[in-house]
Structures are given as structure tokens and as C-alpha cells.
Amino acid sequence: MVVAWLVSVPLFFFAATGVTGFTVTTSNANVQVKNNEGTDLTCTYSADFGSSPRVEWKFKNLKGSQMLVFYDQKPTEPYAGRVTVYGGSNLRFSKVTPEDNGVYTCEVTSNSQFGLVQVTMTVLVPPGIPMVRVPSSVTTGHAALLTCSDPVGSPPPKYNWYKDGVLLPSDPSKIAAFKNATYKLNPENGNLEFPASVKMDSAQYTCEAFNSAGPPQRSKPLPLEVRDLNAGGIVAGVIVALLFVALLVFGIWFAKKKGYLPKKTESKPKPSVVYQPASSVYGGGEDEAGEFKQKSSFVV
């Protein structure tokens, strides 16, 4: 009875927690390696899988595309030149590139038992000089969008913006000197937006890209000019348009008065056709036998 109780307790524990003897683990689930250097991805499985289970490595890149890395006890063709296998299930990269960024999955299968473990690889690449777009001018009250991006850095860089050399806080409401600022800054994608530009937004703007792989990089300063609405120019344009219309009307009237324009041709009346009954040549209203008499005629 005691023995049965001792056996049932562990079985109950395993059933309740979902723990089984078939496990797959790794010594480093987040691998960071510099560009063009080598690294290892480890995968260890428990003895329950037996001495020769089937091991596969799969890779999903940052765009979501998947491919096999290790299959049928050997690296696949794209990796054959720079990936080797040791210990039966561990991968060794002789050199990595930014294209190797992503998630690697080690899958172990044996006797209908299955287990897996995932390893994330981040290839470290310092940011380059970011690409910046700044509108040269914008009208007061209109929106202005400044963009900044760096496709080189890995992990993907974050971004800072500088206005006339002064760092802009990502949340201006928390800084007393910027509490009246109306811009929106997204450090993740590098966008700096002014929903309704004002004169004080005119300045030289610089973007900075940074990550954990190396020193930050800044773009060249680019100017943004916020201009007031040119009411005088609009009024002048309307006046010029009205003068042009008036001149055009006067020209048509003058040309018509002088006879320069062709006159409309008068159309001649068409001849009318009247149907008129004709009386009998002989004065009678009735036909006489054997004779033809004209009873009506058309008069033009």
C-alpha cells in the first residue's frame, strides 16, 4: 500500500505539471555575434529519445521566410560551406552575416516522441549614416513629417532627433523646456512629426541612429522653414484673374462691334406646301362615267 502510494505521487505530479522525460534544451537561447565572426547554436536532448533520434534545424528570418539548415544528418546546401555539426545536434557557424538574423529551431523526434527548442541569433552590425528626409518648407498650421532610417544596423537601430544641435526628448510633456512643443517623435521608426507647424519649428534638424553593436551615426543637418500664409499673394492672384476675365470680355465686345467676328447667316424660309381641294372642272361635284376629273391639286 505504501509502495503504491509512493509510485502514484510522482505520476500524479508529472501529469499535473505536464513534465515528461523527453526534453530538448539549449545552453544559450539568445546568441549575439559580431558580423563575419563564428558562433555555436547548441541543442541537447534527454536520453529518453534514444541513441539516434532524428534531429532537424529550421530557420525563420526576420521577414518570416523559413528554410531547413540541418536535415538528414547533414547541413543543407545553402549552409554546407560554413556550418558544421558536432555532438550530433549542435551547429557551428564559421562566419555569420546579417542575413542570419532570426530564430533557429532544433526539433528532435524518436519513437513518436517530439521535442524542440528555439535559439535567437542576432548578428551585431553598427549603424551607418542614416537616410533623412526633411521638407524644405511648410505653411504655418500644416503638418510636416521628417523621416529617418538606417537599413544597415543590426539589431535594428533606434533614433534620436536634434533641433539646432539640441536633443529632442521622445516625450516633450515630461520636460519643462519642451512642454509647449507639439511634435511627435517615434524612436523606433525614426519619424518626427509636426501635426500643425508653427514658426518656432523652423530650425536645422539632425537624426542619429544607434544600437548596441557600435557607435551612433548622425546625418547632416537639414533645414525646415515654416512660412506664414501669403495672403497678399493670394489677393494679388485673384485681382490678376479678374482683370484677365474683364479684358477678355472687352476684347470680344470690341471685336463684335468692329465687325471682326463673323455674323450669323440668315436662313431663307422654306417654301410652304398647302393642300387645296379643287372644284370640278365641269362645275359638278360628282364624277361622270368614263371621264377623269381633277379634284385636288398641290399649290406651291
Coordinates of C-alpha atoms in Angstrom, one line a residue:
M1 CA 0.0 0.0 0.0
V2 CA 2.8 2.4 0.9
V3 CA 4.7 1.4 -2.2
A4 CA 1.7 2.1 -4.4
W5 CA 1.3 5.5 -2.8
L6 CA 4.9 6.3 -3.4
V7 CA 4.6 5.4 -7.0
S8 CA 1.4 7.2 -7.6
V9 CA 2.5 10.6 -6.2
P10 CA 5.3 11.2 -8.8
L11 CA 2.9 10.1 -11.6
F12 CA 0.3 12.5 -10.4
F13 CA 2.9 15.3 -10.2
F14 CA 4.1 14.7 -13.8
A15 CA 0.5 14.5 -15.1
A16 CA -0.4 17.7 -13.3
T17 CA 2.6 19.8 -14.4
G18 CA 3.0 18.3 -17.9
V19 CA 6.6 17.4 -17.2
T20 CA 7.9 14.4 -19.1
G21 CA 11.3 12.8 -19.6
F22 CA 11.5 13.8 -23.2
T23 CA 13.2 17.2 -23.1
V24 CA 15.2 19.4 -25.5
T25 CA 17.3 22.3 -24.2
T26 CA 20.0 24.7 -25.2
S27 CA 22.8 26.3 -23.3
N28 CA 22.2 29.8 -24.9
A29 CA 18.8 30.8 -26.2
N30 CA 19.9 34.3 -27.3
V31 CA 23.1 34.3 -29.3
Q32 CA 24.7 37.6 -30.2
V33 CA 27.7 37.5 -32.5
K34 CA 29.6 40.2 -34.5
N35 CA 29.3 40.3 -38.2
N36 CA 31.7 37.9 -40.1
E37 CA 32.6 36.0 -36.9
G38 CA 31.7 32.4 -35.9
T39 CA 29.3 31.1 -33.2
D40 CA 27.7 27.9 -31.9
L41 CA 24.0 27.0 -31.6
T42 CA 23.5 24.2 -29.1
C43 CA 20.8 21.6 -28.8
T44 CA 20.7 18.9 -26.2
Y45 CA 18.0 16.2 -25.8
S46 CA 17.3 13.8 -23.0
A47 CA 18.2 10.1 -23.1
D48 CA 14.6 9.1 -23.5
F49 CA 14.9 9.9 -27.2
G50 CA 17.3 7.0 -27.5
S51 CA 20.8 7.0 -29.0
S52 CA 20.0 8.1 -32.6
P53 CA 16.9 10.2 -32.8
R54 CA 16.1 12.3 -35.9
V55 CA 17.4 15.9 -35.4
E56 CA 16.5 18.8 -37.7
W57 CA 17.3 22.5 -37.5
K58 CA 15.0 25.1 -39.1
F59 CA 15.4 28.8 -39.6
K60 CA 12.9 31.7 -39.8
N61 CA 14.3 35.1 -40.8
L62 CA 13.1 38.5 -39.7
K63 CA 10.7 38.6 -42.7
G64 CA 9.1 35.3 -41.8
S65 CA 10.6 33.1 -44.5
Q66 CA 11.6 29.6 -43.4
M67 CA 14.2 27.1 -44.6
L68 CA 16.0 23.9 -43.4
V69 CA 19.5 24.3 -42.0
F70 CA 20.3 20.7 -40.9
Y71 CA 18.4 17.7 -42.3
D72 CA 19.2 14.0 -42.8
Q73 CA 22.3 14.2 -40.6
K74 CA 24.0 17.0 -42.6
P75 CA 23.7 20.7 -43.3
T76 CA 21.6 21.7 -46.3
E77 CA 23.2 23.1 -49.4
P78 CA 23.0 26.8 -48.6
Y79 CA 24.8 26.2 -45.3
A80 CA 27.2 23.4 -46.3
G81 CA 30.2 25.7 -46.8
R82 CA 30.1 27.5 -43.4
V83 CA 28.1 25.2 -41.0
T84 CA 29.3 22.0 -39.4
V85 CA 27.7 19.7 -36.8
Y86 CA 29.2 18.4 -33.6
G87 CA 27.8 16.2 -30.9
G88 CA 25.1 15.0 -33.3
S89 CA 22.8 18.0 -32.8
N90 CA 24.9 21.2 -32.3
L91 CA 25.5 23.7 -35.1
R92 CA 28.8 25.7 -35.6
F93 CA 28.9 28.7 -37.9
S94 CA 32.3 29.6 -39.2
K95 CA 31.1 33.0 -40.2
V96 CA 27.7 34.9 -39.9
T97 CA 26.2 37.7 -41.9
P98 CA 23.2 40.0 -41.2
E99 CA 21.1 37.5 -43.3
D100 CA 21.5 35.0 -40.5
N101 CA 19.4 37.2 -38.1
G102 CA 16.4 35.2 -36.9
V103 CA 15.1 32.3 -34.9
Y104 CA 16.5 28.7 -35.2
T105 CA 14.5 25.7 -34.1
C106 CA 16.0 22.4 -33.1
E107 CA 13.5 19.6 -33.4
V108 CA 14.1 16.1 -32.0
T109 CA 11.9 13.1 -32.9
S110 CA 12.1 9.4 -31.8
N111 CA 9.5 6.7 -31.2
S112 CA 6.6 9.0 -31.8
Q113 CA 8.0 11.4 -29.2
F114 CA 8.8 15.0 -30.2
G115 CA 10.6 18.0 -28.6
L116 CA 12.0 21.3 -29.7
V117 CA 14.0 24.3 -28.5
Q118 CA 14.5 27.7 -30.1
V119 CA 17.6 29.9 -30.3
T120 CA 17.5 33.5 -31.4
M121 CA 20.6 34.8 -33.3
T122 CA 21.4 38.5 -33.5
V123 CA 24.3 39.5 -35.8
L124 CA 25.8 42.7 -34.5
V125 CA 26.3 45.4 -37.1
P126 CA 26.9 49.1 -36.2
P127 CA 24.6 51.6 -37.7
G128 CA 25.5 53.5 -40.8
I129 CA 24.8 57.2 -41.6
P130 CA 21.0 57.4 -41.6
M131 CA 19.0 58.5 -44.6
V132 CA 16.9 61.6 -43.7
R133 CA 14.0 63.4 -45.5
V134 CA 13.1 66.9 -44.3
P135 CA 10.6 69.1 -46.2
S136 CA 12.4 72.3 -47.2
S137 CA 9.4 74.4 -46.2
V138 CA 5.8 74.1 -44.9
T139 CA 3.0 76.6 -44.3
T140 CA 2.0 77.5 -40.8
G141 CA -0.7 75.3 -39.4
H142 CA 0.1 72.4 -41.9
A143 CA 1.6 69.0 -41.0
A144 CA 5.3 68.3 -41.6
L145 CA 6.8 64.8 -41.5
L146 CA 10.6 64.2 -41.1
T147 CA 11.8 60.6 -41.6
C148 CA 15.0 58.8 -40.7
S149 CA 16.1 55.3 -41.4
D150 CA 19.1 53.0 -41.4
P151 CA 18.9 49.6 -43.2
V152 CA 22.4 48.6 -42.2
G153 CA 22.4 48.4 -38.4
S154 CA 21.7 45.1 -36.5
P155 CA 19.8 44.8 -34.2
P156 CA 17.6 47.4 -35.9
P157 CA 18.7 50.9 -34.7
K158 CA 16.6 53.3 -32.7
Y159 CA 16.7 57.1 -33.5
N160 CA 17.2 60.5 -31.9
W161 CA 16.4 63.9 -33.4
Y162 CA 18.3 67.1 -32.7
K163 CA 16.9 70.6 -33.3
D164 CA 19.7 73.1 -33.8
G165 CA 22.0 70.7 -32.0
V166 CA 19.7 70.2 -29.0
L167 CA 18.4 66.7 -28.3
L168 CA 14.6 66.4 -28.6
P169 CA 13.0 64.3 -25.9
S170 CA 10.8 61.5 -27.1
D171 CA 8.1 62.7 -24.7
P172 CA 8.2 66.5 -24.6
S173 CA 5.4 66.8 -22.0
K174 CA 7.8 65.4 -19.3
I175 CA 10.5 68.1 -19.9
A176 CA 9.7 71.7 -18.7
A177 CA 11.7 73.3 -21.5
F178 CA 9.6 71.4 -24.1
K179 CA 6.1 71.4 -22.5
N180 CA 4.8 73.7 -25.3
A181 CA 6.2 71.6 -28.1
T182 CA 3.6 69.9 -30.3
Y183 CA 5.8 67.4 -32.2
K184 CA 5.5 63.6 -32.0
L185 CA 8.7 61.5 -32.1
N186 CA 8.9 57.8 -32.6
P187 CA 12.3 56.4 -31.7
E188 CA 11.5 53.0 -33.1
N189 CA 10.9 54.0 -36.7
G190 CA 12.6 57.4 -36.8
N191 CA 9.6 59.6 -37.6
L192 CA 9.4 63.2 -36.3
E193 CA 6.0 64.7 -37.0
F194 CA 4.6 68.2 -36.5
P195 CA 0.8 67.9 -36.7
A196 CA 0.4 71.7 -37.0
S197 CA 3.6 73.5 -37.7
V198 CA 4.4 76.9 -36.1
K199 CA 7.1 79.5 -36.8
M200 CA 9.2 78.3 -33.8
D201 CA 9.6 74.9 -35.5
S202 CA 11.9 76.4 -38.1
A203 CA 15.4 75.0 -37.5
Q204 CA 18.2 72.7 -38.6
Y205 CA 17.3 69.1 -37.9
T206 CA 19.7 66.2 -37.4
C207 CA 18.9 62.5 -37.0
E208 CA 21.0 60.0 -35.0
A209 CA 20.8 56.2 -35.4
F210 CA 22.2 53.9 -32.6
N211 CA 22.2 50.3 -31.4
S212 CA 24.2 48.0 -29.2
A213 CA 26.7 47.0 -31.9
G214 CA 28.8 50.1 -32.3
P215 CA 28.9 53.9 -32.1
P216 CA 25.9 56.0 -33.2
Q217 CA 25.9 57.8 -36.5
R218 CA 24.4 61.2 -37.4
S219 CA 23.1 62.7 -40.5
K220 CA 23.9 66.1 -41.9
P221 CA 21.7 68.9 -40.6
L222 CA 18.8 69.8 -42.9
P223 CA 16.7 72.9 -42.7
L224 CA 13.0 73.1 -42.1
E225 CA 11.3 76.5 -42.8
V226 CA 7.8 77.3 -41.6
R227 CA 6.2 80.1 -43.6
D228 CA 3.1 82.2 -42.9
L229 CA 0.3 82.0 -45.4
N230 CA 0.9 84.6 -48.1
A231 CA -2.4 86.4 -48.1
G232 CA -1.1 89.3 -50.2
G233 CA -0.1 86.9 -52.9
I234 CA -3.5 85.2 -52.9
V235 CA -5.3 88.6 -53.2
A236 CA -3.0 89.7 -56.0
G237 CA -3.6 86.5 -57.9
V238 CA -7.4 86.9 -57.6
I239 CA -7.1 90.5 -58.9
V240 CA -5.0 89.4 -61.9
A241 CA -7.5 86.7 -62.7
L242 CA -10.4 89.2 -62.6
L243 CA -8.6 91.7 -64.8
F244 CA -7.9 88.9 -67.3
V245 CA -11.6 88.0 -67.5
A246 CA -12.6 91.6 -67.9
L247 CA -10.1 92.1 -70.6
L248 CA -11.3 89.0 -72.4
V249 CA -14.9 90.2 -72.3
F250 CA -14.0 93.7 -73.5
G251 CA -12.0 92.2 -76.4
I252 CA -14.9 90.1 -77.5
W253 CA -17.3 93.1 -77.3
F254 CA -14.9 95.3 -79.3
A255 CA -14.3 92.7 -82.0
K256 CA -18.0 92.2 -82.4
K257 CA -18.6 96.0 -82.6
K258 CA -16.0 96.5 -85.3
G259 CA -17.3 93.6 -87.3
Y260 CA -14.2 91.4 -86.9
L261 CA -16.3 88.5 -85.8
P262 CA -18.4 86.6 -88.5
K263 CA -22.1 87.5 -88.5
K264 CA -24.7 84.8 -88.2
T265 CA -26.1 83.8 -91.6
E266 CA -29.8 84.3 -92.1
S267 CA -31.6 81.2 -93.2
K268 CA -34.1 81.6 -96.0
P269 CA -37.7 80.4 -95.3
K270 CA -38.6 77.1 -96.7
P271 CA -41.4 77.1 -99.2
S272 CA -44.7 76.0 -97.6
V273 CA -46.9 73.4 -99.2
V274 CA -50.6 73.9 -99.0
Y275 CA -53.1 71.3 -99.8
Q276 CA -56.0 72.8 -101.6
P277 CA -59.1 71.0 -102.8
A278 CA -60.0 71.8 -106.4
S279 CA -63.5 72.1 -107.7
S280 CA -64.7 70.1 -110.6
V281 CA -63.8 71.4 -114.0
Y282 CA -67.3 71.0 -115.1
G283 CA -68.8 72.5 -112.0
G284 CA -70.2 69.3 -110.7
G285 CA -69.2 67.6 -107.6
E286 CA -69.7 64.1 -108.9
D287 CA -67.8 62.1 -111.4
E288 CA -69.3 61.3 -114.7
A289 CA -69.0 57.9 -116.0
G290 CA -65.9 57.2 -118.1
E291 CA -64.3 60.6 -117.6
F292 CA -61.3 61.6 -115.4
K293 CA -61.8 64.7 -113.4
Q294 CA -59.2 66.5 -111.2
K295 CA -60.5 67.0 -107.7
S296 CA -57.5 68.3 -105.9
S297 CA -54.1 69.8 -106.5
F298 CA -50.9 70.9 -104.8
V299 CA -50.2 74.6 -104.9
V300 CA -46.7 75.8 -104.2

